[in-house]
Short mmCIF file of C-alpha atoms in Angstrom, two decimals:
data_model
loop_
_atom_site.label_atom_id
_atom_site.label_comp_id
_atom_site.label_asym_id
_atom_site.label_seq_id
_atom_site.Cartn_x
_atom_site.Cartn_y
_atom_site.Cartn_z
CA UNK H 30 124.42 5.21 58.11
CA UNK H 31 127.26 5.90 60.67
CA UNK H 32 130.35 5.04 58.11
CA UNK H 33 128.69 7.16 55.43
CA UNK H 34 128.01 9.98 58.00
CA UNK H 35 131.53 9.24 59.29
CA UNK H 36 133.28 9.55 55.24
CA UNK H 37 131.17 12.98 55.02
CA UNK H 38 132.84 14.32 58.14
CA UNK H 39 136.24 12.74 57.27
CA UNK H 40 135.87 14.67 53.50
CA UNK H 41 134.94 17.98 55.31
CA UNK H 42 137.92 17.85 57.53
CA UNK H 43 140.44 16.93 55.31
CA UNK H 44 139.23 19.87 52.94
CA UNK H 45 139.30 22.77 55.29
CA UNK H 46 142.87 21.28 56.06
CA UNK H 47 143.97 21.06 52.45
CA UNK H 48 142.34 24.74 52.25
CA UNK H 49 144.55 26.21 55.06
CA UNK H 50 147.65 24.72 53.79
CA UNK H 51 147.10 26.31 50.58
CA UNK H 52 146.76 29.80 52.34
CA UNK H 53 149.97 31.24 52.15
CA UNK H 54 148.87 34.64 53.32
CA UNK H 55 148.49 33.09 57.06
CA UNK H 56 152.35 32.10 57.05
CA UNK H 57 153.10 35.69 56.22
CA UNK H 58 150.76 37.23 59.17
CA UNK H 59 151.17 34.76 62.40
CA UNK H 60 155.48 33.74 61.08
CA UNK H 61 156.42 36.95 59.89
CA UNK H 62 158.13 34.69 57.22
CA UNK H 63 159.33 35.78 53.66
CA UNK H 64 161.79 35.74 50.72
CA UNK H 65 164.33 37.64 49.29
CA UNK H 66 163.20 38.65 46.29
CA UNK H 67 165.82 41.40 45.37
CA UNK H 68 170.35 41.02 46.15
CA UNK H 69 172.46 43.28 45.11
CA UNK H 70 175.67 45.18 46.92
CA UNK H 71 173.32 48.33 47.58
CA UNK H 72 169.55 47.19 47.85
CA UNK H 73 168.31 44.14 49.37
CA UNK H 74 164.50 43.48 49.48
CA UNK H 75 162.41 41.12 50.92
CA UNK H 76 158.81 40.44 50.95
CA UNK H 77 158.03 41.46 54.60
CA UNK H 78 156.02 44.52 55.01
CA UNK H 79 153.46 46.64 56.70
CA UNK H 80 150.84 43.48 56.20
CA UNK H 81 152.98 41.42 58.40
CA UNK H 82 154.06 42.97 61.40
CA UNK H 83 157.21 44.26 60.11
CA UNK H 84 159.48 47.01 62.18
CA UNK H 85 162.17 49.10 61.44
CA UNK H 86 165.02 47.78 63.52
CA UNK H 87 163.73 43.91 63.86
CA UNK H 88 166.01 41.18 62.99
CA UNK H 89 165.45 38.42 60.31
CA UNK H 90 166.81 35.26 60.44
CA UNK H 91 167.93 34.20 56.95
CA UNK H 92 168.43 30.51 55.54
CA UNK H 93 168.64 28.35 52.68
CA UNK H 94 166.86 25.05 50.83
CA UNK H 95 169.50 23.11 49.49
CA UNK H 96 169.78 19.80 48.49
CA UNK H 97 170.74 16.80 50.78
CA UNK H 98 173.47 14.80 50.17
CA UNK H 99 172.54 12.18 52.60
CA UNK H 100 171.09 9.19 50.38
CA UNK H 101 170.18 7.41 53.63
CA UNK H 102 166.16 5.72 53.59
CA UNK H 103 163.98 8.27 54.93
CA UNK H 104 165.98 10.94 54.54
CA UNK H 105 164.72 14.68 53.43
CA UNK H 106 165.56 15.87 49.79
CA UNK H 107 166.27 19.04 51.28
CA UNK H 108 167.63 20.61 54.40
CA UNK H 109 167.40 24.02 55.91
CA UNK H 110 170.91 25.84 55.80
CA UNK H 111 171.13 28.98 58.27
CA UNK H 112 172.65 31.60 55.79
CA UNK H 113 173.14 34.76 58.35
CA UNK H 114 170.58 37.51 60.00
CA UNK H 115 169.12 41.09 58.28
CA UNK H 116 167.62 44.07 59.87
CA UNK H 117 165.00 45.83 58.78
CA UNK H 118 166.34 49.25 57.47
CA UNK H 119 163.13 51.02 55.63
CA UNK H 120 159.33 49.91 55.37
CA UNK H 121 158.66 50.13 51.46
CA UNK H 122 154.82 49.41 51.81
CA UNK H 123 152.26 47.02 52.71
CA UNK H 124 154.42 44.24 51.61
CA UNK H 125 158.32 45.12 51.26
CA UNK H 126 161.00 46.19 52.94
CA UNK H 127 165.04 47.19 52.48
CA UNK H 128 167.52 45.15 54.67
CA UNK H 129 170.67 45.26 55.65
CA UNK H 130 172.94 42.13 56.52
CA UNK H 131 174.07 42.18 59.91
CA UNK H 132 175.91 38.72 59.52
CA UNK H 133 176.62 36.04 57.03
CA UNK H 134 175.49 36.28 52.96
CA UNK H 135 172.21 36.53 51.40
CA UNK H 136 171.03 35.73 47.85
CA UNK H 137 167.75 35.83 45.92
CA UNK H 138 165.10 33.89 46.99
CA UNK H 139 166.77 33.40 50.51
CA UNK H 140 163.82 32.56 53.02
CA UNK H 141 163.46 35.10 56.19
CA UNK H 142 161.57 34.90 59.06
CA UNK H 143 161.50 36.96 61.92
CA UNK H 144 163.81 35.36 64.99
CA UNK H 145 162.46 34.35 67.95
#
């Protein structure tokens, strides 16, 4: 009776975590954390808006996945590459915003998140 009543609790746990992870709305609210999702010379956008906290004049970290060299055991496939900072020029709407680069480059589906 205990190890069944002790699977049922282990199920319900691991679902509500499975569920949360899934959630990629609560990254956006409690990380302020986001993509670029539009680079050109003129316009840069990223998916960081009213719904997340975003301010005119904040400053966005802005990095890179790229793949890892290192073929050591254990060793990530990717690594997180610092690619610069933005500042949030103009609130588009609930969940956009135009940047400007205030150091280093920044390409399409760049990751941002607000620094700390």
């Amino acid at each position: 009776m205990l190890t069944k009543i002790s699977k049922i609790i282990a199920l319900v746990i691991f679902t509500v975590v499975l569920t949360g992870c899934a959630n990629s709305d609560l990254s956006h609210r409690y990380l302020m954390r986001g993509q670029v999702v539009s680079a050109t010379p003129d316009n840069i956008v990223v998916c960081v808006g009213f719904d997340d906290g975003a301010k005119v004049g904040q400053i966005l970290e802005t990095y890179r996945f790229t793949l890892n060299d290192d073929n050591d055991d254990g060793a990530d496939f990717f690594q997180k590459v610092e690619k610069g900072q933005v500042k949030i020029e103009e609130i588009m709407n609930e969940h956009f915003a135009k940047v400007s680069v205030v150091k280093g480059t920044v390409k399409k589906f760049d990751m941002v998140q607000l620094k700390k």
